[in-house]
Amino acid sequence: MKMKTERLMSLDVLRGITVAGMILVNNPGDWGYIYAPLKHAEWNGLTPTDLVFPFFMFVMGVSMSFSLRKFDYRPTRDFLVKLVRRTAVLFLLGVALSWVSLVLSRWLSPDSTMSWSQILFPFEQVRVWGVLQRLALSYFFASLLVVTVRNRRILGYIVVGILLVYGFILTLGHGFELSTANVIAVVDRAVVGENHMYLEWLPDGGRISFDPEGLVSTLPGIAHVLIGFFCGRLLMSSKPLNDKMVHLAVVCAVLLIVGFLLGYGWPVNKKVWSPSYVLVTCGFAILTLIVLIWVLDMRNRRRWAYPFRAFGCNPLFIYVFASFLAIVLETIPCGGLSVKEQLYGWIAGWAVVPQLASLIYALVYVAFNGLLACVLLQKKIFIKV
């Protein structure tokens, strides 16, 4: 049995599940009331929420194996122009979301005495790093490696080398400590400054400048995308689908076993994107992909997956739109509260459990964005970012 490689339903659906998951965990009704599986691990460890972002990076790598085929995996002029343009757009969109949040919060603050220039140009506080910025940089460098390193075995050694070098950087640079001495924080302070970094919560309730999408921790993100690329190449092979599934299962088992074993020395940790975290999350992503291929491409059970496919056909646009809308709902005033607070207050008024009310708000928000995604898919509108 052979599978068409031009467009994988399972790949679109996995991408869509991750986008829906990212929107879900980023938009609870109240950050103080969240069910445990929808929280990130406080430091070391892994929750379901810690899987959604790395799943998207893995799928980005799988998709790369298909998209770069039209350039014959060579650094042509057209490829380089497209790569630089996409990287710049993604990075600037991430910075723009931070800028919009600051502008709206300053503009709509009831006690603001700032001038218009201070409101419109809050560049002294704009966060430089973020989700879209990490996607941009990881995709950029992974793509360059794919088209310049023609020997795939050497490319595999580069992936291993990146993870090993990064692991030793963490070991020597207090990388597994949530402190200002952590090498990730040290480099970000030197490169962008504390005012442009994320404020991470400490166990005692305090906060320090520590960015979970920092510059140094983007290095293993490159390896993350490249692992997805290798899996995509496997899917593009001419082997029967059953053989592809077996090979994916073997890769999945190896990554999970090695990742969890490596975790004894280099703990699984999302906030530093540890080498063990890369391997474990890629393993789980492959496992999920195997299940989806079996259900969607082998058993042809596709009706349930339409909303996720819709998310997956315009993933970055929907994510950016959802992020922008969330900023607007959290800052636009309505009756002395924000629009979000009014909506959540109405839900919390009849939901007995606060965590349930918070989850219902998040699900409604996902559904609203999903409706937009479905309309775009129905009209065959695909917005590329």
mmCIF file of C-alpha atoms in Angstrom:
data_model
loop_
_atom_site.group_PDB
_atom_site.id
_atom_site.type_symbol
_atom_site.label_atom_id
_atom_site.label_comp_id
_atom_site.label_asym_id
_atom_site.label_seq_id
_atom_site.Cartn_x
_atom_site.Cartn_y
_atom_site.Cartn_z
ATOM 1 C CA MET A 1 0.000 0.000 0.000
ATOM 2 C CA LYS A 2 1.419 3.377 -1.012
ATOM 3 C CA MET A 3 0.583 6.838 0.209
ATOM 4 C CA LYS A 4 0.495 10.057 -1.721
ATOM 5 C CA THR A 5 3.209 12.387 -0.544
ATOM 6 C CA GLU A 6 1.910 15.540 -2.233
ATOM 7 C CA ARG A 7 -0.429 16.399 0.655
ATOM 8 C CA LEU A 8 -0.649 14.425 3.870
ATOM 9 C CA MET A 9 -3.976 14.665 5.674
ATOM 10 C CA SER A 10 -2.350 13.389 8.867
ATOM 11 C CA LEU A 11 0.321 16.090 8.685
ATOM 12 C CA ASP A 12 -2.248 18.879 8.327
ATOM 13 C CA VAL A 13 -4.272 17.458 11.204
ATOM 14 C CA LEU A 14 -1.244 17.102 13.504
ATOM 15 C CA ARG A 15 -0.260 20.666 12.693
ATOM 16 C CA GLY A 16 -3.817 21.779 13.381
ATOM 17 C CA ILE A 17 -3.995 19.922 16.703
ATOM 18 C CA THR A 18 -0.836 21.659 17.849
ATOM 19 C CA VAL A 19 -2.106 25.120 16.837
ATOM 20 C CA ALA A 20 -5.421 24.508 18.596
ATOM 21 C CA GLY A 21 -3.479 23.270 21.614
ATOM 22 C CA MET A 22 -1.254 26.348 21.654
ATOM 23 C CA ILE A 23 -4.294 28.633 21.576
ATOM 24 C CA LEU A 24 -6.007 26.581 24.292
ATOM 25 C CA VAL A 25 -3.157 26.690 26.809
ATOM 26 C CA ASN A 26 -2.355 30.347 26.109
ATOM 27 C CA ASN A 27 -5.887 31.602 26.735
ATOM 28 C CA PRO A 28 -7.421 30.351 29.999
ATOM 29 C CA GLY A 29 -10.198 32.401 31.515
ATOM 30 C CA ASP A 30 -8.137 32.970 34.647
ATOM 31 C CA TRP A 31 -4.444 32.114 35.027
ATOM 32 C CA GLY A 32 -5.082 31.414 38.699
ATOM 33 C CA TYR A 33 -7.488 28.571 37.936
ATOM 34 C CA ILE A 34 -6.068 26.042 35.492
ATOM 35 C CA TYR A 35 -6.296 22.260 35.515
ATOM 36 C CA ALA A 36 -2.874 20.676 36.071
ATOM 37 C CA PRO A 37 -2.495 19.121 32.572
ATOM 38 C CA LEU A 38 -2.982 22.590 31.046
ATOM 39 C CA LYS A 39 -0.084 24.089 32.998
ATOM 40 C CA HIS A 40 3.561 24.069 31.992
ATOM 41 C CA ALA A 41 5.927 22.199 34.281
ATOM 42 C CA GLU A 42 7.286 24.667 36.826
ATOM 43 C CA TRP A 43 10.867 23.691 35.920
ATOM 44 C CA ASN A 44 12.025 20.116 35.261
ATOM 45 C CA GLY A 45 9.396 17.652 34.062
ATOM 46 C CA LEU A 46 6.796 17.349 31.340
ATOM 47 C CA THR A 47 3.060 18.004 31.094
ATOM 48 C CA PRO A 48 0.744 17.690 28.054
ATOM 49 C CA THR A 49 0.996 21.469 27.678
ATOM 50 C CA ASP A 50 4.759 21.176 27.228
ATOM 51 C CA LEU A 51 4.188 19.118 24.075
ATOM 52 C CA VAL A 52 2.257 21.546 21.884
ATOM 53 C CA PHE A 53 5.026 23.985 20.908
ATOM 54 C CA PRO A 54 7.672 21.311 20.173
ATOM 55 C CA PHE A 55 5.073 19.347 18.188
ATOM 56 C CA PHE A 56 4.655 22.384 15.929
ATOM 57 C CA MET A 57 8.419 22.662 15.446
ATOM 58 C CA PHE A 58 8.601 18.971 14.595
ATOM 59 C CA VAL A 59 5.803 19.320 12.033
ATOM 60 C CA MET A 60 7.585 22.358 10.600
ATOM 61 C CA GLY A 61 10.560 20.113 9.940
ATOM 62 C CA VAL A 62 8.411 17.415 8.328
ATOM 63 C CA SER A 63 6.774 20.022 6.095
ATOM 64 C CA MET A 64 10.212 21.375 5.188
ATOM 65 C CA SER A 65 11.139 18.054 3.590
ATOM 66 C CA PHE A 66 8.213 18.486 1.182
ATOM 67 C CA SER A 67 8.454 22.248 0.567
ATOM 68 C CA LEU A 68 12.189 22.251 -0.191
ATOM 69 C CA ARG A 69 11.779 19.496 -2.739
ATOM 70 C CA LYS A 70 10.790 22.035 -5.409
ATOM 71 C CA PHE A 71 14.204 23.680 -4.936
ATOM 72 C CA ASP A 72 15.870 20.250 -5.188
ATOM 73 C CA TYR A 73 17.270 20.921 -1.696
ATOM 74 C CA ARG A 74 19.764 23.377 -3.151
ATOM 75 C CA PRO A 75 20.564 26.971 -2.109
ATOM 76 C CA THR A 76 19.112 28.611 -5.204
ATOM 77 C CA ARG A 77 18.522 32.351 -5.370
ATOM 78 C CA ASP A 78 14.738 31.878 -5.235
ATOM 79 C CA PHE A 79 15.085 29.674 -2.172
ATOM 80 C CA LEU A 80 17.324 32.129 -0.321
ATOM 81 C CA VAL A 81 15.025 35.079 -1.075
ATOM 82 C CA LYS A 82 11.990 33.141 0.152
ATOM 83 C CA LEU A 83 13.836 31.927 3.251
ATOM 84 C CA VAL A 84 15.041 35.381 4.277
ATOM 85 C CA ARG A 85 11.627 36.917 3.616
ATOM 86 C CA ARG A 86 9.751 34.303 5.637
ATOM 87 C CA THR A 87 12.229 34.471 8.510
ATOM 88 C CA ALA A 88 11.980 38.255 8.670
ATOM 89 C CA VAL A 89 8.164 38.240 8.526
ATOM 90 C CA LEU A 90 7.837 35.626 11.275
ATOM 91 C CA PHE A 91 10.359 37.344 13.534
ATOM 92 C CA LEU A 92 8.847 40.794 13.070
ATOM 93 C CA LEU A 93 5.326 39.466 13.652
ATOM 94 C CA GLY A 94 6.470 38.096 17.000
ATOM 95 C CA VAL A 95 7.994 41.440 17.974
ATOM 96 C CA ALA A 96 4.897 43.259 16.682
ATOM 97 C CA LEU A 97 2.615 41.274 18.992
ATOM 98 C CA SER A 98 4.667 42.427 21.968
ATOM 99 C CA TRP A 99 4.569 46.007 20.643
ATOM 100 C CA VAL A 100 0.784 45.949 20.182
ATOM 101 C CA SER A 101 0.298 44.631 23.722
ATOM 102 C CA LEU A 102 2.389 47.476 25.180
ATOM 103 C CA VAL A 103 0.742 50.156 23.026
ATOM 104 C CA LEU A 104 -2.807 49.112 23.915
ATOM 105 C CA SER A 105 -2.058 48.706 27.617
ATOM 106 C CA ARG A 106 -0.489 52.188 27.771
ATOM 107 C CA TRP A 107 -3.135 53.843 25.617
ATOM 108 C CA LEU A 108 -6.079 52.397 27.513
ATOM 109 C CA SER A 109 -4.615 52.723 30.996
ATOM 110 C CA PRO A 110 -7.013 54.967 32.984
ATOM 111 C CA ASP A 111 -4.193 56.648 34.907
ATOM 112 C CA SER A 112 -1.763 56.993 32.015
ATOM 113 C CA THR A 113 0.036 60.356 31.769
ATOM 114 C CA MET A 114 2.274 59.282 28.901
ATOM 115 C CA SER A 115 2.710 61.308 25.732
ATOM 116 C CA TRP A 116 1.680 59.914 22.362
ATOM 117 C CA SER A 117 5.301 59.219 21.488
ATOM 118 C CA GLN A 118 5.706 57.191 24.692
ATOM 119 C CA ILE A 119 2.504 55.276 23.940
ATOM 120 C CA LEU A 120 3.240 54.501 20.294
ATOM 121 C CA PHE A 121 6.950 53.770 20.618
ATOM 122 C CA PRO A 122 7.488 51.620 23.729
ATOM 123 C CA PHE A 123 10.615 50.125 22.228
ATOM 124 C CA GLU A 124 12.483 50.211 25.536
ATOM 125 C CA GLN A 125 10.242 47.374 26.797
ATOM 126 C CA VAL A 126 9.369 45.336 23.684
ATOM 127 C CA ARG A 127 10.194 41.670 24.169
ATOM 128 C CA VAL A 128 12.687 40.544 21.528
ATOM 129 C CA TRP A 129 12.276 36.771 21.816
ATOM 130 C CA GLY A 130 9.090 34.713 21.643
ATOM 131 C CA VAL A 131 7.323 31.777 19.990
ATOM 132 C CA LEU A 132 7.285 33.187 16.455
ATOM 133 C CA GLN A 133 10.866 34.387 16.781
ATOM 134 C CA ARG A 134 12.000 30.896 17.778
ATOM 135 C CA LEU A 135 10.111 29.393 14.849
ATOM 136 C CA ALA A 136 11.729 31.907 12.513
ATOM 137 C CA LEU A 137 15.318 31.341 13.668
ATOM 138 C CA SER A 138 15.023 27.555 13.949
ATOM 139 C CA TYR A 139 13.485 27.288 10.481
ATOM 140 C CA PHE A 140 16.103 29.627 8.993
ATOM 141 C CA PHE A 141 19.171 27.772 10.234
ATOM 142 C CA ALA A 142 17.671 24.297 9.766
ATOM 143 C CA SER A 143 16.791 25.145 6.151
ATOM 144 C CA LEU A 144 20.293 26.455 5.472
ATOM 145 C CA LEU A 145 21.794 23.255 6.843
ATOM 146 C CA VAL A 146 19.483 21.103 4.716
ATOM 147 C CA VAL A 147 20.421 22.826 1.450
ATOM 148 C CA THR A 148 24.151 23.158 2.171
ATOM 149 C CA VAL A 149 24.916 19.789 3.765
ATOM 150 C CA ARG A 150 24.096 17.406 0.943
ATOM 151 C CA ASN A 151 25.287 14.306 2.791
ATOM 152 C CA ARG A 152 22.345 13.316 5.000
ATOM 153 C CA ARG A 153 24.536 11.183 7.267
ATOM 154 C CA ILE A 154 26.685 14.208 8.065
ATOM 155 C CA LEU A 155 23.503 16.194 8.671
ATOM 156 C CA GLY A 156 22.485 13.546 11.188
ATOM 157 C CA TYR A 157 25.839 13.896 12.939
ATOM 158 C CA ILE A 158 25.258 17.660 13.068
ATOM 159 C CA VAL A 159 21.942 17.082 14.876
ATOM 160 C CA VAL A 160 23.677 14.888 17.452
ATOM 161 C CA GLY A 161 26.513 17.387 17.739
ATOM 162 C CA ILE A 162 24.139 20.298 18.336
ATOM 163 C CA LEU A 163 22.397 18.444 21.163
ATOM 164 C CA LEU A 164 25.654 17.319 22.785
ATOM 165 C CA VAL A 165 27.307 20.731 22.581
ATOM 166 C CA TYR A 166 24.181 22.401 23.940
ATOM 167 C CA GLY A 167 23.967 19.870 26.754
ATOM 168 C CA PHE A 168 27.527 20.677 27.851
ATOM 169 C CA ILE A 169 26.804 24.416 27.560
ATOM 170 C CA LEU A 170 23.946 23.934 30.018
ATOM 171 C CA THR A 171 26.077 21.798 32.316
ATOM 172 C CA LEU A 172 28.941 24.284 32.452
ATOM 173 C CA GLY A 173 26.736 27.372 32.498
ATOM 174 C CA HIS A 174 24.310 26.574 35.353
ATOM 175 C CA GLY A 175 21.745 25.784 32.668
ATOM 176 C CA PHE A 176 19.530 23.701 34.925
ATOM 177 C CA GLU A 177 19.215 26.398 37.576
ATOM 178 C CA LEU A 178 16.342 28.854 37.501
ATOM 179 C CA SER A 179 18.502 31.828 38.389
ATOM 180 C CA THR A 180 20.157 34.890 36.935
ATOM 181 C CA ALA A 181 23.383 32.861 36.689
ATOM 182 C CA ASN A 182 21.839 30.571 34.065
ATOM 183 C CA VAL A 183 23.811 30.853 30.817
ATOM 184 C CA ILE A 184 20.576 31.438 28.872
ATOM 185 C CA ALA A 185 19.744 34.489 30.992
ATOM 186 C CA VAL A 186 23.338 35.711 30.998
ATOM 187 C CA VAL A 187 23.562 35.735 27.186
ATOM 188 C CA ASP A 188 20.142 37.356 26.738
ATOM 189 C CA ARG A 189 21.000 40.102 29.223
ATOM 190 C CA ALA A 190 24.196 40.814 27.285
ATOM 191 C CA VAL A 191 22.539 40.721 23.855
ATOM 192 C CA VAL A 192 19.131 42.370 24.339
ATOM 193 C CA GLY A 193 19.043 43.622 27.939
ATOM 194 C CA GLU A 194 16.708 42.801 30.815
ATOM 195 C CA ASN A 195 13.942 45.153 29.664
ATOM 196 C CA HIS A 196 13.475 43.084 26.518
ATOM 197 C CA MET A 197 13.279 39.703 28.286
ATOM 198 C CA TYR A 198 10.426 37.652 29.697
ATOM 199 C CA LEU A 199 9.909 37.746 33.461
ATOM 200 C CA GLU A 200 9.853 34.142 34.716
ATOM 201 C CA TRP A 201 8.098 33.207 37.939
ATOM 202 C CA LEU A 202 10.126 31.776 40.822
ATOM 203 C CA PRO A 203 8.729 29.178 43.270
ATOM 204 C CA ASP A 204 8.578 31.838 46.006
ATOM 205 C CA GLY A 205 6.406 34.109 43.864
ATOM 206 C CA GLY A 206 9.194 36.419 42.778
ATOM 207 C CA ARG A 207 10.218 37.027 39.175
ATOM 208 C CA ILE A 208 13.527 37.185 37.324
ATOM 209 C CA SER A 209 14.490 38.091 33.771
ATOM 210 C CA PHE A 210 14.677 34.697 32.104
ATOM 211 C CA ASP A 211 13.392 34.049 28.596
ATOM 212 C CA PRO A 212 12.167 30.507 27.784
ATOM 213 C CA GLU A 213 12.581 31.352 24.089
ATOM 214 C CA GLY A 214 16.023 32.891 24.541
ATOM 215 C CA LEU A 215 18.849 33.059 22.017
ATOM 216 C CA VAL A 216 21.016 30.219 23.366
ATOM 217 C CA SER A 217 18.081 27.839 23.844
ATOM 218 C CA THR A 218 17.135 28.334 20.188
ATOM 219 C CA LEU A 219 20.154 26.175 19.280
ATOM 220 C CA PRO A 220 18.430 22.852 20.118
ATOM 221 C CA GLY A 221 15.366 24.153 18.281
ATOM 222 C CA ILE A 222 17.391 23.796 15.072
ATOM 223 C CA ALA A 223 17.995 20.136 15.895
ATOM 224 C CA HIS A 224 14.280 19.784 16.667
ATOM 225 C CA VAL A 225 13.294 20.961 13.186
ATOM 226 C CA LEU A 226 15.952 18.770 11.555
ATOM 227 C CA ILE A 227 14.606 15.644 13.290
ATOM 228 C CA GLY A 228 11.232 16.469 11.779
ATOM 229 C CA PHE A 229 12.934 16.895 8.397
ATOM 230 C CA PHE A 230 14.431 13.398 8.569
ATOM 231 C CA CYS A 231 11.008 11.941 9.411
ATOM 232 C CA GLY A 232 9.526 13.819 6.470
ATOM 233 C CA ARG A 233 12.158 12.329 4.160
ATOM 234 C CA LEU A 234 11.216 8.915 5.436
ATOM 235 C CA LEU A 235 7.564 9.600 4.585
ATOM 236 C CA MET A 236 8.573 10.713 1.082
ATOM 237 C CA SER A 237 10.308 7.444 0.305
ATOM 238 C CA SER A 238 8.791 5.008 -2.178
ATOM 239 C CA LYS A 239 8.461 2.250 0.419
ATOM 240 C CA PRO A 240 5.033 0.777 1.232
ATOM 241 C CA LEU A 241 3.089 2.657 3.886
ATOM 242 C CA ASN A 242 3.321 -0.246 6.337
ATOM 243 C CA ASP A 243 7.118 -0.168 6.104
ATOM 244 C CA LYS A 244 7.144 3.580 6.693
ATOM 245 C CA MET A 245 5.009 3.098 9.789
ATOM 246 C CA VAL A 246 7.417 0.475 11.132
ATOM 247 C CA HIS A 247 10.441 2.703 10.526
ATOM 248 C CA LEU A 248 8.719 5.639 12.206
ATOM 249 C CA ALA A 249 7.863 3.417 15.158
ATOM 250 C CA VAL A 250 11.511 2.377 15.518
ATOM 251 C CA VAL A 251 12.661 6.015 15.418
ATOM 252 C CA CYS A 252 9.960 6.895 17.961
ATOM 253 C CA ALA A 253 11.081 4.168 20.361
ATOM 254 C CA VAL A 254 14.761 5.119 20.060
ATOM 255 C CA LEU A 255 14.084 8.816 20.683
ATOM 256 C CA LEU A 256 11.872 8.153 23.698
ATOM 257 C CA ILE A 257 14.257 5.649 25.281
ATOM 258 C CA VAL A 258 17.377 7.740 24.692
ATOM 259 C CA GLY A 259 15.582 10.918 25.703
ATOM 260 C CA PHE A 260 14.296 9.585 29.020
ATOM 261 C CA LEU A 261 17.656 7.970 29.814
ATOM 262 C CA LEU A 262 19.460 11.200 28.965
ATOM 263 C CA GLY A 263 17.068 12.937 31.321
ATOM 264 C CA TYR A 264 18.909 11.467 34.322
ATOM 265 C CA GLY A 265 21.862 13.724 33.529
ATOM 266 C CA TRP A 266 20.194 16.486 31.542
ATOM 267 C CA PRO A 267 16.624 16.726 32.890
ATOM 268 C CA VAL A 268 13.648 17.085 30.572
ATOM 269 C CA ASN A 269 13.030 20.821 30.733
ATOM 270 C CA LYS A 270 11.028 22.967 28.332
ATOM 271 C CA LYS A 271 12.205 26.335 29.622
ATOM 272 C CA VAL A 272 15.809 25.589 28.704
ATOM 273 C CA TRP A 273 14.781 23.282 25.787
ATOM 274 C CA SER A 274 17.143 20.597 27.074
ATOM 275 C CA PRO A 275 18.510 17.872 24.755
ATOM 276 C CA SER A 276 16.386 15.257 26.542
ATOM 277 C CA TYR A 277 13.330 17.474 26.020
ATOM 278 C CA VAL A 278 14.050 17.608 22.269
ATOM 279 C CA LEU A 279 14.306 13.823 21.970
ATOM 280 C CA VAL A 280 11.301 13.005 24.176
ATOM 281 C CA THR A 281 8.950 15.512 22.544
ATOM 282 C CA CYS A 282 10.018 14.449 19.048
ATOM 283 C CA GLY A 283 9.348 10.846 20.080
ATOM 284 C CA PHE A 284 5.841 11.704 21.258
ATOM 285 C CA ALA A 285 5.241 13.753 18.100
ATOM 286 C CA ILE A 286 6.177 10.761 15.929
ATOM 287 C CA LEU A 287 3.918 8.514 17.996
ATOM 288 C CA THR A 288 1.018 10.921 17.470
ATOM 289 C CA LEU A 289 1.786 11.125 13.760
ATOM 290 C CA ILE A 290 1.786 7.319 13.485
ATOM 291 C CA VAL A 291 -1.662 7.150 15.091
ATOM 292 C CA LEU A 292 -3.000 9.850 12.777
ATOM 293 C CA ILE A 293 -1.579 8.170 9.674
ATOM 294 C CA TRP A 294 -3.248 4.923 10.711
ATOM 295 C CA VAL A 295 -6.599 6.579 11.400
ATOM 296 C CA LEU A 296 -6.698 9.114 8.555
ATOM 297 C CA ASP A 297 -4.578 7.693 5.755
ATOM 298 C CA MET A 298 -5.030 3.965 6.279
ATOM 299 C CA ARG A 299 -8.513 3.679 7.805
ATOM 300 C CA ASN A 300 -9.810 6.801 6.044
ATOM 301 C CA ARG A 301 -11.663 8.010 9.180
ATOM 302 C CA ARG A 302 -11.521 11.706 8.417
ATOM 303 C CA ARG A 303 -14.816 13.381 9.276
ATOM 304 C CA TRP A 304 -13.877 14.104 12.896
ATOM 305 C CA ALA A 305 -10.628 15.755 11.840
ATOM 306 C CA TYR A 306 -12.061 18.557 9.664
ATOM 307 C CA PRO A 307 -11.730 21.343 12.292
ATOM 308 C CA PHE A 308 -8.132 20.348 13.019
ATOM 309 C CA ARG A 309 -7.366 20.177 9.315
ATOM 310 C CA ALA A 310 -8.744 23.716 9.045
ATOM 311 C CA PHE A 311 -6.376 24.887 11.766
ATOM 312 C CA GLY A 312 -3.534 23.061 10.015
ATOM 313 C CA CYS A 313 -4.109 24.636 6.605
ATOM 314 C CA ASN A 314 -3.592 28.197 7.906
ATOM 315 C CA PRO A 315 -1.603 27.524 11.083
ATOM 316 C CA LEU A 316 0.554 30.612 11.474
ATOM 317 C CA PHE A 317 -2.158 33.038 10.375
ATOM 318 C CA ILE A 318 -4.650 31.574 12.857
ATOM 319 C CA TYR A 319 -2.053 31.591 15.647
ATOM 320 C CA VAL A 320 -1.126 35.234 14.989
ATOM 321 C CA PHE A 321 -4.788 36.253 14.723
ATOM 322 C CA ALA A 322 -5.646 34.435 17.963
ATOM 323 C CA SER A 323 -2.702 36.068 19.743
ATOM 324 C CA PHE A 324 -3.682 39.524 18.495
ATOM 325 C CA LEU A 325 -7.347 39.058 19.406
ATOM 326 C CA ALA A 326 -6.378 37.879 22.892
ATOM 327 C CA ILE A 327 -4.385 41.079 23.415
ATOM 328 C CA VAL A 328 -7.369 43.163 22.296
ATOM 329 C CA LEU A 329 -9.840 41.314 24.549
ATOM 330 C CA GLU A 330 -7.523 41.682 27.548
ATOM 331 C CA THR A 331 -6.986 45.436 27.106
ATOM 332 C CA ILE A 332 -10.188 46.932 25.641
ATOM 333 C CA PRO A 333 -12.277 48.274 28.555
ATOM 334 C CA CYS A 334 -15.915 47.314 29.017
ATOM 335 C CA GLY A 335 -17.921 48.442 32.034
ATOM 336 C CA GLY A 336 -14.905 48.978 34.238
ATOM 337 C CA LEU A 337 -13.361 45.650 33.259
ATOM 338 C CA SER A 338 -11.743 44.291 30.133
ATOM 339 C CA VAL A 339 -13.845 42.523 27.499
ATOM 340 C CA LYS A 340 -12.213 39.231 28.485
ATOM 341 C CA GLU A 341 -12.998 39.765 32.164
ATOM 342 C CA GLN A 342 -16.629 40.476 31.317
ATOM 343 C CA LEU A 343 -16.913 37.312 29.199
ATOM 344 C CA TYR A 344 -15.151 35.159 31.761
ATOM 345 C CA GLY A 345 -17.217 36.646 34.577
ATOM 346 C CA TRP A 346 -20.406 35.621 32.789
ATOM 347 C CA ILE A 347 -19.117 32.043 32.379
ATOM 348 C CA ALA A 348 -17.862 31.896 35.965
ATOM 349 C CA GLY A 349 -21.298 33.019 37.150
ATOM 350 C CA TRP A 350 -22.904 29.701 36.221
ATOM 351 C CA ALA A 351 -19.903 27.336 36.181
ATOM 352 C CA VAL A 352 -19.551 25.811 39.652
ATOM 353 C CA VAL A 353 -15.809 25.075 39.566
ATOM 354 C CA PRO A 354 -13.422 27.978 38.779
ATOM 355 C CA GLN A 355 -11.070 25.697 36.850
ATOM 356 C CA LEU A 356 -14.011 24.521 34.742
ATOM 357 C CA ALA A 357 -15.034 28.107 33.989
ATOM 358 C CA SER A 358 -11.471 28.913 32.961
ATOM 359 C CA LEU A 359 -11.378 25.850 30.688
ATOM 360 C CA ILE A 360 -14.759 26.643 29.127
ATOM 361 C CA TYR A 361 -13.558 30.142 28.246
ATOM 362 C CA ALA A 362 -10.441 28.674 26.617
ATOM 363 C CA LEU A 363 -12.475 26.122 24.654
ATOM 364 C CA VAL A 364 -14.903 28.795 23.431
ATOM 365 C CA TYR A 365 -11.943 30.885 22.347
ATOM 366 C CA VAL A 366 -10.442 27.964 20.442
ATOM 367 C CA ALA A 367 -13.833 27.273 18.827
ATOM 368 C CA PHE A 368 -14.170 30.892 17.707
ATOM 369 C CA ASN A 369 -10.771 30.805 16.012
ATOM 370 C CA GLY A 370 -11.588 27.368 14.641
ATOM 371 C CA LEU A 371 -14.698 28.794 12.997
ATOM 372 C CA LEU A 372 -12.528 31.322 11.177
ATOM 373 C CA ALA A 373 -10.156 28.527 10.150
ATOM 374 C CA CYS A 374 -13.055 26.464 8.785
ATOM 375 C CA VAL A 375 -14.384 29.404 6.765
ATOM 376 C CA LEU A 376 -10.939 29.948 5.241
ATOM 377 C CA LEU A 377 -10.633 26.257 4.344
ATOM 378 C CA GLN A 378 -14.142 26.129 2.900
ATOM 379 C CA LYS A 379 -13.348 29.098 0.682
ATOM 380 C CA LYS A 380 -9.943 27.557 -0.144
ATOM 381 C CA ILE A 381 -8.091 30.567 1.216
ATOM 382 C CA PHE A 382 -4.574 29.706 2.367
ATOM 383 C CA ILE A 383 -2.667 32.588 3.950
ATOM 384 C CA LYS A 384 1.033 31.904 4.075
ATOM 385 C CA VAL A 385 3.214 33.618 6.632
#
